[in-house]
CSV table of C-alpha atoms in Angstrom, one decimal:
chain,number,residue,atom,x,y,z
T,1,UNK,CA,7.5,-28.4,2.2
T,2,UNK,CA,5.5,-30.7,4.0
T,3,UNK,CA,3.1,-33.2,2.2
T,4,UNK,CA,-0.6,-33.2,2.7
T,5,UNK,CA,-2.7,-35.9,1.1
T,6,UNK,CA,-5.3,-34.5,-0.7
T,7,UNK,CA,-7.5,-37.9,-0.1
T,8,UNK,CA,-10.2,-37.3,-2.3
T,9,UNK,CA,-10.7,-35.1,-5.4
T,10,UNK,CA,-13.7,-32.3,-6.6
T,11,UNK,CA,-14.8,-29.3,-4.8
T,12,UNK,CA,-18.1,-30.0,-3.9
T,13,UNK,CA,-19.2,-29.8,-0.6
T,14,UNK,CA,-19.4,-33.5,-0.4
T,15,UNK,CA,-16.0,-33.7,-1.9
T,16,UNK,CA,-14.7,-31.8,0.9
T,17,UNK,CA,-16.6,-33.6,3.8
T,18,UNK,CA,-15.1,-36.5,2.0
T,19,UNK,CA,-11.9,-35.2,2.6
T,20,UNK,CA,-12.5,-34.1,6.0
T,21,UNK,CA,-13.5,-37.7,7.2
T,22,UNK,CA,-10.7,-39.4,5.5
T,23,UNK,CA,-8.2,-37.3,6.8
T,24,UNK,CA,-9.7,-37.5,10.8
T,25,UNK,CA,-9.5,-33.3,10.6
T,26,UNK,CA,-13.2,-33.7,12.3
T,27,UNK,CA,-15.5,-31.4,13.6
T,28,UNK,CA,-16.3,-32.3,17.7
T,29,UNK,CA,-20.0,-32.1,18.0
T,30,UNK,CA,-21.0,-33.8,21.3
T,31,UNK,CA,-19.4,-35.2,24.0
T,32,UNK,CA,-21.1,-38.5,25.1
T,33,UNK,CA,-19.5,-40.0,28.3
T,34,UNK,CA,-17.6,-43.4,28.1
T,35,UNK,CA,-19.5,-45.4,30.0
T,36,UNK,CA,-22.6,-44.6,27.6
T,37,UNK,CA,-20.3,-45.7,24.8
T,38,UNK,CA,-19.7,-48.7,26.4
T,39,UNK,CA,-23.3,-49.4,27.3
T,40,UNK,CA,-24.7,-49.0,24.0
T,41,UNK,CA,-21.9,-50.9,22.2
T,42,UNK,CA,-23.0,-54.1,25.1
T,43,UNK,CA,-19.8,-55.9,24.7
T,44,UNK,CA,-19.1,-55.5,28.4
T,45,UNK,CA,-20.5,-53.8,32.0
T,46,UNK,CA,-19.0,-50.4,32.0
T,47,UNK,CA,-16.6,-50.4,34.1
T,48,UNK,CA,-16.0,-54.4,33.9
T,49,UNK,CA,-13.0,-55.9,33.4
T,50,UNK,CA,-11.7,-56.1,29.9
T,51,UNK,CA,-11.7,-60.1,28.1
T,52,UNK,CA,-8.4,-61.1,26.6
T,53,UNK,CA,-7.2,-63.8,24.8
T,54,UNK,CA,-3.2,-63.8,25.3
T,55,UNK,CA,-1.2,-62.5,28.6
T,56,UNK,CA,0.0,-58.5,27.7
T,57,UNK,CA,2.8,-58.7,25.2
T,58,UNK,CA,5.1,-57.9,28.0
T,59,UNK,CA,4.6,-60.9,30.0
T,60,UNK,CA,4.2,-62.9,26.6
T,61,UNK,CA,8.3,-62.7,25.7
T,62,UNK,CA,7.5,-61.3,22.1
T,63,UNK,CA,10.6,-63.1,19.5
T,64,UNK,CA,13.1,-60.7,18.3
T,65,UNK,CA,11.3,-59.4,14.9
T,66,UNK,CA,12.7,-56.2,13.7
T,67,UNK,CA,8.6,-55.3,12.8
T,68,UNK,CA,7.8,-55.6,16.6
T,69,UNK,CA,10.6,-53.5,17.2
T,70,UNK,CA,9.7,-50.5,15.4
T,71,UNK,CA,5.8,-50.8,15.8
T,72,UNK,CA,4.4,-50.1,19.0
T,73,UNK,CA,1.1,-52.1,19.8
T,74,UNK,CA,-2.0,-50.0,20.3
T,75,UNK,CA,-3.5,-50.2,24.1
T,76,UNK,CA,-5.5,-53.0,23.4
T,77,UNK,CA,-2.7,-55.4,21.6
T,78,UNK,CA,-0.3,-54.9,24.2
T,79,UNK,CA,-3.0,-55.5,27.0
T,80,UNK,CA,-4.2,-58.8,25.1
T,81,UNK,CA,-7.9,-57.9,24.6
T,82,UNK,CA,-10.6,-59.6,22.8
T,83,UNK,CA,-11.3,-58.3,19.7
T,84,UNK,CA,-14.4,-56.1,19.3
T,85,UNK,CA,-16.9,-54.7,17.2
T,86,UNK,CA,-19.0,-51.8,16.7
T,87,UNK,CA,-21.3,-51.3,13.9
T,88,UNK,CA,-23.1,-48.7,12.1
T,89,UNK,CA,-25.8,-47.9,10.1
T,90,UNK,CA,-26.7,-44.6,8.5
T,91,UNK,CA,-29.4,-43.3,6.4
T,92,UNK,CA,-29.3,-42.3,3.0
T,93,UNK,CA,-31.5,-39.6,3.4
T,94,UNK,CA,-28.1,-37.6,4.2
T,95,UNK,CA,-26.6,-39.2,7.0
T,96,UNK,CA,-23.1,-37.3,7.6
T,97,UNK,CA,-21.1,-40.4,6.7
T,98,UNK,CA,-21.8,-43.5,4.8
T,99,UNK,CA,-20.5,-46.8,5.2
T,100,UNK,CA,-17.7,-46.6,3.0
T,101,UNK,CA,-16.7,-43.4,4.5
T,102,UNK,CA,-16.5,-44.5,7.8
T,103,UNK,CA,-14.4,-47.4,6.5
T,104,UNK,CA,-12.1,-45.0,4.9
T,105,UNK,CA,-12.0,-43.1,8.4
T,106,UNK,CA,-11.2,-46.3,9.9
T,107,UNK,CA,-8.4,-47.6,7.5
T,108,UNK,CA,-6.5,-44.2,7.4
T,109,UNK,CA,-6.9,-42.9,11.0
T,110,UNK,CA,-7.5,-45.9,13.4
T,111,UNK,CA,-4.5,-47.9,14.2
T,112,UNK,CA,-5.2,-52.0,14.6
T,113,UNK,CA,-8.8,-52.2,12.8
T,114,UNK,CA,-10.5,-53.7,10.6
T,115,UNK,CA,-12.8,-52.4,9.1
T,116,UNK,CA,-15.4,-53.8,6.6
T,117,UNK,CA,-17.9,-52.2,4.4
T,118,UNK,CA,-21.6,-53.5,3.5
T,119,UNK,CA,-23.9,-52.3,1.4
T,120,UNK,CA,-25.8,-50.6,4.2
T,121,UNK,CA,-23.9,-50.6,7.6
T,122,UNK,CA,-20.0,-50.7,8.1
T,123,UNK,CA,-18.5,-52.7,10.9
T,124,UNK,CA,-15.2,-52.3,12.2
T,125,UNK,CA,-13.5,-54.9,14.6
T,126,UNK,CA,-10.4,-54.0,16.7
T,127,UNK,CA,-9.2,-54.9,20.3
T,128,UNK,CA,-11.9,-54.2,22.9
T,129,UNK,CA,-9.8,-50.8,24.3
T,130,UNK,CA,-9.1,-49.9,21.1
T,131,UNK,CA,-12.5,-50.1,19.6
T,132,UNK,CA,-14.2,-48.5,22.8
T,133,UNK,CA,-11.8,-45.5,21.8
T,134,UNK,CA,-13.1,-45.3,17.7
T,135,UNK,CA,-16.6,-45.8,18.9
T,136,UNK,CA,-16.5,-42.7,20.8
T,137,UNK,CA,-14.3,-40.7,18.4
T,138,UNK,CA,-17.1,-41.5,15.7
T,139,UNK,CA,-20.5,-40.6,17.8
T,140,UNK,CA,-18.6,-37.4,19.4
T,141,UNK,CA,-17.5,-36.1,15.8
T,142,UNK,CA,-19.5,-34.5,13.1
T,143,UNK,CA,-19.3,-38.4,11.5
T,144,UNK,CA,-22.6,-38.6,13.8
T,145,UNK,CA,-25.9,-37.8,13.5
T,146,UNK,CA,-28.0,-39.5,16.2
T,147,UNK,CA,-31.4,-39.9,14.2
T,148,UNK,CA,-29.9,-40.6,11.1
T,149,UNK,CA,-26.9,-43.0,12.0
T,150,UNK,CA,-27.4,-45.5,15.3
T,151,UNK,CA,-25.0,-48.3,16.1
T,152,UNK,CA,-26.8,-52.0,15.2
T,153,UNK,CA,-24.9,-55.5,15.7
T,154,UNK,CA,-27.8,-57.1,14.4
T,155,UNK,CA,-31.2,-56.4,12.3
T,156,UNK,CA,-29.2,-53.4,10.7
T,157,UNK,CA,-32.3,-52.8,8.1
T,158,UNK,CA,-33.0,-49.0,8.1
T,159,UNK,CA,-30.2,-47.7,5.3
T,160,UNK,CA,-31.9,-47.7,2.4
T,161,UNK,CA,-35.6,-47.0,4.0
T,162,UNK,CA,-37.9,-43.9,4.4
T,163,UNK,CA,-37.7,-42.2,7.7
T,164,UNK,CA,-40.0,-42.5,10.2
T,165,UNK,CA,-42.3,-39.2,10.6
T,166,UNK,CA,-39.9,-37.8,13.4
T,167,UNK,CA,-37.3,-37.4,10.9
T,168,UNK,CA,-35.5,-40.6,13.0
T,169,UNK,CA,-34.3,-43.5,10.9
T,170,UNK,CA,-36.6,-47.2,10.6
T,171,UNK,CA,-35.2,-49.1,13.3
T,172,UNK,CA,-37.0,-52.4,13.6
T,173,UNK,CA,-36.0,-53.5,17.4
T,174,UNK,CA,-36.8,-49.9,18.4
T,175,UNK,CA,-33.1,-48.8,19.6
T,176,UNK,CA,-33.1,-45.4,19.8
T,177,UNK,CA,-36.1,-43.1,20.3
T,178,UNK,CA,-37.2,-39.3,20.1
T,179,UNK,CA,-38.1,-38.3,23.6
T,180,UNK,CA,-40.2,-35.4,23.7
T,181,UNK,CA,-37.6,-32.7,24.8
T,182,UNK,CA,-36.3,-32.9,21.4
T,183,UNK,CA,-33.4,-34.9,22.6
T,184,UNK,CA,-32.7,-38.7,21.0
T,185,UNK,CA,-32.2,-41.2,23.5
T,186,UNK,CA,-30.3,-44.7,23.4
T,187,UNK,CA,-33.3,-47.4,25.1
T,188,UNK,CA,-31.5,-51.0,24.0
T,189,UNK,CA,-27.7,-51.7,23.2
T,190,UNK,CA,-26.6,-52.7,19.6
T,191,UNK,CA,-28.2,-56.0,19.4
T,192,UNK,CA,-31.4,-54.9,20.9
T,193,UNK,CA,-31.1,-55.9,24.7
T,194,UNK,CA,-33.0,-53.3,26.8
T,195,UNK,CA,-30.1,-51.0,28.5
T,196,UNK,CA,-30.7,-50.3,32.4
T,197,UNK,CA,-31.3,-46.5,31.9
T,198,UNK,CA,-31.6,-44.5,29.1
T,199,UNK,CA,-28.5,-42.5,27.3
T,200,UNK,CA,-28.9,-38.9,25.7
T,201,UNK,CA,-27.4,-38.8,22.4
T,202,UNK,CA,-28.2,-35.5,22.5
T,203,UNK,CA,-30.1,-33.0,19.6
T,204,UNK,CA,-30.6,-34.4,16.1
T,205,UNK,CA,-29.1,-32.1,13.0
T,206,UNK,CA,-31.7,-30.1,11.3
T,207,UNK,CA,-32.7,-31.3,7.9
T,208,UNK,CA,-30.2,-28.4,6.4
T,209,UNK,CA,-27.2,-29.1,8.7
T,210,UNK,CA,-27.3,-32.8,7.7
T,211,UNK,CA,-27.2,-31.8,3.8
T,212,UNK,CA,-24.4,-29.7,4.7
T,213,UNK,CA,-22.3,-32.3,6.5
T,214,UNK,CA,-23.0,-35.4,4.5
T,215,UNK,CA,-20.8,-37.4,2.2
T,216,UNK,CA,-23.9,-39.0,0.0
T,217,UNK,CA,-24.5,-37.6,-3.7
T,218,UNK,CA,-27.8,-37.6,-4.4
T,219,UNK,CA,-29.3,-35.7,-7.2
T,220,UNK,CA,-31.8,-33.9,-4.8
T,221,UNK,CA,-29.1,-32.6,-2.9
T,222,UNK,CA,-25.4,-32.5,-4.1
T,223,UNK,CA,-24.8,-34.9,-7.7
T,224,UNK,CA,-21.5,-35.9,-8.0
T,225,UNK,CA,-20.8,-34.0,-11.2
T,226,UNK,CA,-21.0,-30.7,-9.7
T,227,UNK,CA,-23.5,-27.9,-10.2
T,228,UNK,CA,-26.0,-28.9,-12.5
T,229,UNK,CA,-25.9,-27.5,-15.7
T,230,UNK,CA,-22.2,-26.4,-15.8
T,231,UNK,CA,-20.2,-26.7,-18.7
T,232,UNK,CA,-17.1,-28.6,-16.3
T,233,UNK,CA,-17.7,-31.9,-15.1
T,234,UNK,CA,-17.1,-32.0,-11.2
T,235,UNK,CA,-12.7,-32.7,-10.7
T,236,UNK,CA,-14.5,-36.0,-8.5
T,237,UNK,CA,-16.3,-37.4,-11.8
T,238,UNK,CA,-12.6,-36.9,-13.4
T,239,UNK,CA,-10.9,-38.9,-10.7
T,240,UNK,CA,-13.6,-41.5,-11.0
T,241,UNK,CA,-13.3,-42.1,-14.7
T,242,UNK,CA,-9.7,-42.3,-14.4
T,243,UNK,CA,-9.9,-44.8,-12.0
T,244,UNK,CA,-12.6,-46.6,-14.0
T,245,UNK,CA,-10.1,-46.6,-17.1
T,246,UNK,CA,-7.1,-47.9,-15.7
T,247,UNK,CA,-9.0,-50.7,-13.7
T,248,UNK,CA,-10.3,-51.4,-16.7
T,249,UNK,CA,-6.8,-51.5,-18.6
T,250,UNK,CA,-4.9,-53.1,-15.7
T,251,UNK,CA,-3.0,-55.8,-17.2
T,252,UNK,CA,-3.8,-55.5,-20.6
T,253,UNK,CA,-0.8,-55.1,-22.5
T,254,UNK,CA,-1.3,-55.8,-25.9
T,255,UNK,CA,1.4,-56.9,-28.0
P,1,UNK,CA,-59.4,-47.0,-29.4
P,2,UNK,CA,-60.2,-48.4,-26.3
P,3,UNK,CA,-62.6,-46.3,-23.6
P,4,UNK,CA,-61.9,-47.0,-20.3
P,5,UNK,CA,-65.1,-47.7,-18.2
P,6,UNK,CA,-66.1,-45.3,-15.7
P,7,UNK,CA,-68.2,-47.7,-13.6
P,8,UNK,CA,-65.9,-50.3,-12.4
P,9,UNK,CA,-63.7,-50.4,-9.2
P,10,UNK,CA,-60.0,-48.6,-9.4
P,11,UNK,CA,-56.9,-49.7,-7.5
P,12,UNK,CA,-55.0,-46.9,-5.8
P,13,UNK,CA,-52.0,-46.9,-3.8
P,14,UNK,CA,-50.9,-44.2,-1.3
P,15,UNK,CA,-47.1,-43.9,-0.8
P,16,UNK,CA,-46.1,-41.2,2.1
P,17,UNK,CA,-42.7,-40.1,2.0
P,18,UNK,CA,-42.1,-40.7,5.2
P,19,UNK,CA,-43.3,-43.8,7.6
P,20,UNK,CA,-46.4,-42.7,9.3
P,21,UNK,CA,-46.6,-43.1,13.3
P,22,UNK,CA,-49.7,-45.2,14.5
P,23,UNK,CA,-51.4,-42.3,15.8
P,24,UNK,CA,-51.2,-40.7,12.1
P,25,UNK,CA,-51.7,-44.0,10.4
P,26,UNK,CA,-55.2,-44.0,12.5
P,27,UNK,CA,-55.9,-40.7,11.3
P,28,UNK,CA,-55.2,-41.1,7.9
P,29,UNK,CA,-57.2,-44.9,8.0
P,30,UNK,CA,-60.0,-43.1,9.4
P,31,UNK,CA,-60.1,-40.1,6.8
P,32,UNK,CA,-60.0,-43.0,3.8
P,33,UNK,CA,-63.0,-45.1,5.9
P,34,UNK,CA,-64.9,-41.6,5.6
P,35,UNK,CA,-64.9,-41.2,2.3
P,36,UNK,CA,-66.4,-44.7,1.7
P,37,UNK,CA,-66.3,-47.0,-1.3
P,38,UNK,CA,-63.6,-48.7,-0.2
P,39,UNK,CA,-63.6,-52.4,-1.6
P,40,UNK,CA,-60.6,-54.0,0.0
P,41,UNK,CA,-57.3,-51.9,1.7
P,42,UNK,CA,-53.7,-53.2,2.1
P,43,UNK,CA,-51.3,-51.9,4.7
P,44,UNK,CA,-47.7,-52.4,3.9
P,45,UNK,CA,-44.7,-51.8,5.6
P,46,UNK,CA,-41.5,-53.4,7.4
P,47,UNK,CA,-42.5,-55.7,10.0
P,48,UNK,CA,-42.2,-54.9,13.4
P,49,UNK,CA,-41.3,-57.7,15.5
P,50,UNK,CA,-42.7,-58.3,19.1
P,51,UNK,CA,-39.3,-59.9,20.2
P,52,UNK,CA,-35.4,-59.6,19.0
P,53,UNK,CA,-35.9,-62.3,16.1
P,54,UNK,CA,-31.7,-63.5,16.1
P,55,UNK,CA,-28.4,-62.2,17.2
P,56,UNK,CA,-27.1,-62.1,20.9
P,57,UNK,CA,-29.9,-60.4,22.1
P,58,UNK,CA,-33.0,-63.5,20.6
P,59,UNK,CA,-35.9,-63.1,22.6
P,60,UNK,CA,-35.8,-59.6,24.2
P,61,UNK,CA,-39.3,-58.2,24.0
P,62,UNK,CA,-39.4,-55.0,22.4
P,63,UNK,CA,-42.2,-53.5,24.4
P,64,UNK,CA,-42.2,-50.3,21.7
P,65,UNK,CA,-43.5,-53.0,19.1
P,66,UNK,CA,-46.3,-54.6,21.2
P,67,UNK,CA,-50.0,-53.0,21.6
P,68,UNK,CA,-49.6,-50.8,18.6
P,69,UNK,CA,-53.5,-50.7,18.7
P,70,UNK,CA,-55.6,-48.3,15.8
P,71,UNK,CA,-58.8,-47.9,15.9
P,72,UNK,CA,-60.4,-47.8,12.3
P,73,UNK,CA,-64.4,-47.1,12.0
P,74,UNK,CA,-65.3,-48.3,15.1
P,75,UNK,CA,-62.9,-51.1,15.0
P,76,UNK,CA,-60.1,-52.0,16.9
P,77,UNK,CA,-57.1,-53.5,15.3
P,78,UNK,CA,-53.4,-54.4,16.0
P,79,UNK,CA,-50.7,-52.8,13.6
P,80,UNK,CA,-47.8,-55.3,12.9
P,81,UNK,CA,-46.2,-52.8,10.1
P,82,UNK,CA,-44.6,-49.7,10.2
P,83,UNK,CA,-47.2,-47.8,7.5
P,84,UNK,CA,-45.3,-46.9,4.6
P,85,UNK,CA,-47.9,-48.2,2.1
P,86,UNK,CA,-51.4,-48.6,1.5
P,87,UNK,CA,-52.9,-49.8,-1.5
P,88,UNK,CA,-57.1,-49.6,-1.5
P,89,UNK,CA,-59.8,-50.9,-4.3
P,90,UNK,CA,-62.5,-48.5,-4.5
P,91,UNK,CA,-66.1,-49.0,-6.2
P,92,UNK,CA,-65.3,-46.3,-8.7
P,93,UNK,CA,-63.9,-43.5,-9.7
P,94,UNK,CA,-66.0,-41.1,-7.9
P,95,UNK,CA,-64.2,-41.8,-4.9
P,96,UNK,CA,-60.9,-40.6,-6.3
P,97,UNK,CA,-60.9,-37.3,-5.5
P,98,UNK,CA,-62.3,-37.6,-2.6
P,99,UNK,CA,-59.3,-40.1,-1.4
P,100,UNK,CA,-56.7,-37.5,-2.4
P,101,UNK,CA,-58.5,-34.9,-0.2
P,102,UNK,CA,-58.4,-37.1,2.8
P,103,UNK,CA,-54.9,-38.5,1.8
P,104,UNK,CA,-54.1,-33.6,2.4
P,105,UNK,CA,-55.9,-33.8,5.6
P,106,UNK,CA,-54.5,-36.3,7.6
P,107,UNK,CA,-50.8,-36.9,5.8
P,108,UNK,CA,-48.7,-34.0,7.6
P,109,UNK,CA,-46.0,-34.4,4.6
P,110,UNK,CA,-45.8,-35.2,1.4
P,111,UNK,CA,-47.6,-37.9,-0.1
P,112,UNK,CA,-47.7,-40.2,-3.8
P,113,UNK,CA,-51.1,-41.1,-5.1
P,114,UNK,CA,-51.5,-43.3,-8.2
P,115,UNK,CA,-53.6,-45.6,-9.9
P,116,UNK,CA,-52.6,-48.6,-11.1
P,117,UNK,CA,-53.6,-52.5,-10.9
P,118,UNK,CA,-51.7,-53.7,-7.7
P,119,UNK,CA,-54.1,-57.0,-6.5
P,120,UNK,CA,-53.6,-60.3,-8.7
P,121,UNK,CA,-56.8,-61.2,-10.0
P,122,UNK,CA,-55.7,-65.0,-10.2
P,123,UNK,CA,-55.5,-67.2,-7.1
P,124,UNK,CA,-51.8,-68.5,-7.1
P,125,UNK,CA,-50.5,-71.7,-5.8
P,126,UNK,CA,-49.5,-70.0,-2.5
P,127,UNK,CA,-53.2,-68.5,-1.9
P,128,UNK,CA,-54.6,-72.2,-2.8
P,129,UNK,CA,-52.3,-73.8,0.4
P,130,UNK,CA,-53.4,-70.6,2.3
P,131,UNK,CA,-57.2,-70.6,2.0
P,132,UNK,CA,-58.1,-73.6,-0.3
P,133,UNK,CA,-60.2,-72.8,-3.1
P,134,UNK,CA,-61.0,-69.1,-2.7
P,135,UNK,CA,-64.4,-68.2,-3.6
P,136,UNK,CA,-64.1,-64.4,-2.4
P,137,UNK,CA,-61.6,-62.8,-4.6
P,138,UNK,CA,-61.5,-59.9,-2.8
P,139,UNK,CA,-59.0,-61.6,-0.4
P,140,UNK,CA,-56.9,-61.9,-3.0
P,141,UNK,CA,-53.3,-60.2,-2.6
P,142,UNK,CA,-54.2,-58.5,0.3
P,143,UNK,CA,-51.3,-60.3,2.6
P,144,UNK,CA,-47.5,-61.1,1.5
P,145,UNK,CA,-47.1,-64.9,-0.3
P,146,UNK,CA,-45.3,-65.6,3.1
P,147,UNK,CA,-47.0,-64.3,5.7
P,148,UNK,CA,-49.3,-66.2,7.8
P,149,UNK,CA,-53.0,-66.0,7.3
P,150,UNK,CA,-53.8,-64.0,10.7
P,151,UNK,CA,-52.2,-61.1,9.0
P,152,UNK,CA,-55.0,-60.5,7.4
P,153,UNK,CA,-57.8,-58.7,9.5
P,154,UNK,CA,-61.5,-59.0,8.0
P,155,UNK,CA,-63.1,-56.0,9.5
P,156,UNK,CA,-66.3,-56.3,7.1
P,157,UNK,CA,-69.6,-56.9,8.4
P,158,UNK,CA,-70.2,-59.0,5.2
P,159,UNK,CA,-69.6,-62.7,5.7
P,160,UNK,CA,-65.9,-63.2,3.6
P,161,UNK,CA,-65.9,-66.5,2.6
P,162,UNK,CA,-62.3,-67.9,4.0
P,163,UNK,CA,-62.5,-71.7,4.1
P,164,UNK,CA,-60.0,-73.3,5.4
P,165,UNK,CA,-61.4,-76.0,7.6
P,166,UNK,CA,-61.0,-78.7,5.0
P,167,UNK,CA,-57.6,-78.6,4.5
């Protein structure tokens, strides 16, 4: 019988959206182009050529390491790219993922990355090729909402804030805006420099749908001990206290 | 026992639950103008920069930011904040309820109202390098410790006594 990982425990609807990020088993929602990818994440001109920092591992004359032999180098490795970054911030007002989700995403699915969680946006750094390829995997999937989550290298303030009266999330340098079809549109790249045209991100999730897909417990929508009022705890408040206990314990050994 | 009186100012602040777009933010200024017996009003928010303050992209305007211009009793003002908070003194409590009906007309979603005591009564060290020896006390915590002094926008038509020529 074949193993599945269960990843993360309870069987609350956050518990299994949990689950679904960690394991990569993600719903496609939208299908932005590349080159928009690439635009908003401003590391280079769509269709430029990529930056490295070593010749491709081919021409390099790798030494004979039994590691190298049975891992294959991701795309951007063997080509010698620059390393990369893209970086997210997403609502708590039920954003689909937050930023220790999409770090779990990262770890598990994501070959090459590195990714680092804050207390209200998530980074993760790979090779250039590499990274272009997760950037796109996380705004396509169900990961994404485009009001509630946008992609900021810098002045990432707009986590822990009130939404703006559009339902969009506070973004100070103005990145993203509601046009008036409905439709949420890219204006700036990730640090805030003006893009040459703007990018449709496509329809924001309805209040409802976003409370469906989030990860977040919050008491006004799903609270991480299950239904409220039931005599069982949630199986993720179980986990957690079991976790809690034997970090707490780890090393003690009394004599 | 102690009897509050009912003929001195109250403090009120006005916390929508979502950040309010200029447009509304004039509307709603407007409605709180009309019902008078305002004393002093604080608008608080995140700032909203006129240019990309650091990272790669330092210096790009952000156009979206710039001529955010309300218009409140005649007056025309620049907004510099997102409006997520406004805290107002009024002459008394008649005006109360009147606030709270103007807060339902022009908020279209939900909406705190409370009173409380949110202006320091005390000039601090902070307002006495801002405006020297302040003799209006009105002015008093109407503008964050570290913001500059142009923040605040006297729209009175009562001289406010801001000196701060002999410093």
């Amino acid at each position: 019988m074949a193993y599945t990982p269960q990843y993360y425990p309870g069987s609350t609807s956050v518990g299994i959206n949990r689950r679904k990020h960690m394991s990569g088993n993600l719903e496609k929602l939208r299908d932005i182009p590349e080159a928009d990818v690439v635009a908003v994440m401003g590391h280079r001109a769509p269709g430029a050529d990529y930056s490295s920092t070593h010749p491709p591992l081919k021409e390099m004359g790798e030494p004979d390491c039994p590691i190298r032999q049975i891992v294959a180098p991701t795309a951007g490795a063997a080509a010698g790219d620059r390393v990369r970054y893209s970086q997210w911030t997403d609502s708590m007002y039920f954003a689909p993922s937050i930023p220790y989700w999409r770090s779990y995403w990262g770890a598990i699915n994501c070959k090459g990355c590195d990714p680092g969680t804050l207390s209200g946006r998530q980074i993760i750094e790979a090779r250039e090729r590499d990274i272009e390829a997760y950037t796109k995997a996380q705004y396509d999937s169900e990961m994404t909402d485009v009001a509630l989550c946008s992609m900021r290298g810098c002045t990432v303030h707009g986590h822990s804030l009130r939404l703006e009266e559009n339902g969009m999330q506070f973004d100070m340098l103005a990145r993203t805006e509601m046009g008036s079809d409905g439709n949420v549109y890219a204006v700036k790249d990730q640090v805030g420099i003006p893009l040459d045209r703007k990018i449709n991100l496509g329809k924001p999730m309805s209040e409802a749908e976003a409370k469906k897909r989030t990860t977040i417990f919050r008491v006004d929508g799903i609270p991480m001990c299950g239904k409220v009022g039931a005599r069982k705890y949630d199986e993720a408040v179980d986990a957690l206290h079991h976790m809690w206990e034997l970090r707490s314990k780890w090393g003690f050994r009394p004599e | 026992m102690v009897t509050e009186s009912d003929t001195g100012s109250i403090q009120v602040e006005i916390i929508p639950s979502r950040f309010l777009l200029p447009a509304t933010a004039q509307k709603l200024l407007n409605e709180i103008y009309g019902n008078g017996g305002i004393i002093r009003i604080m608008i608080h928010g995140p700032n909203l920069p006129r240019s990309v303050p650091y990272g790669p992209g330092r210096g790009s305007p952000i156009d979206e930011n710039r001529d955010l211009l309300i218009e409140v009793g005649g007056q025309a003002f620049e907004l510099s904040v997102k409006v997520g908070r406004i805290r107002l003194e009024l002459e008394s409590e008649k005006y109360y309820e009147g606030l709270k009906a103007a807060c339902e007309r022009a908020l279209p979603i939900s909406f705190q109202i409370r009173r409380g005591k949110f202006f320091h009564t005390r000039q601090t060290i902070t307002d006495y390098a801002k405006y020297g020896k302040v003799e209006d006390t009105r002015i008093l915590g109407l503008i964050d410790p570290k913001a500059k002094q142009d923040r605040l926008a006297i729209l009175s038509e009562e001289n406010v006594a801001v000196h701060d020529e002999e410093r």
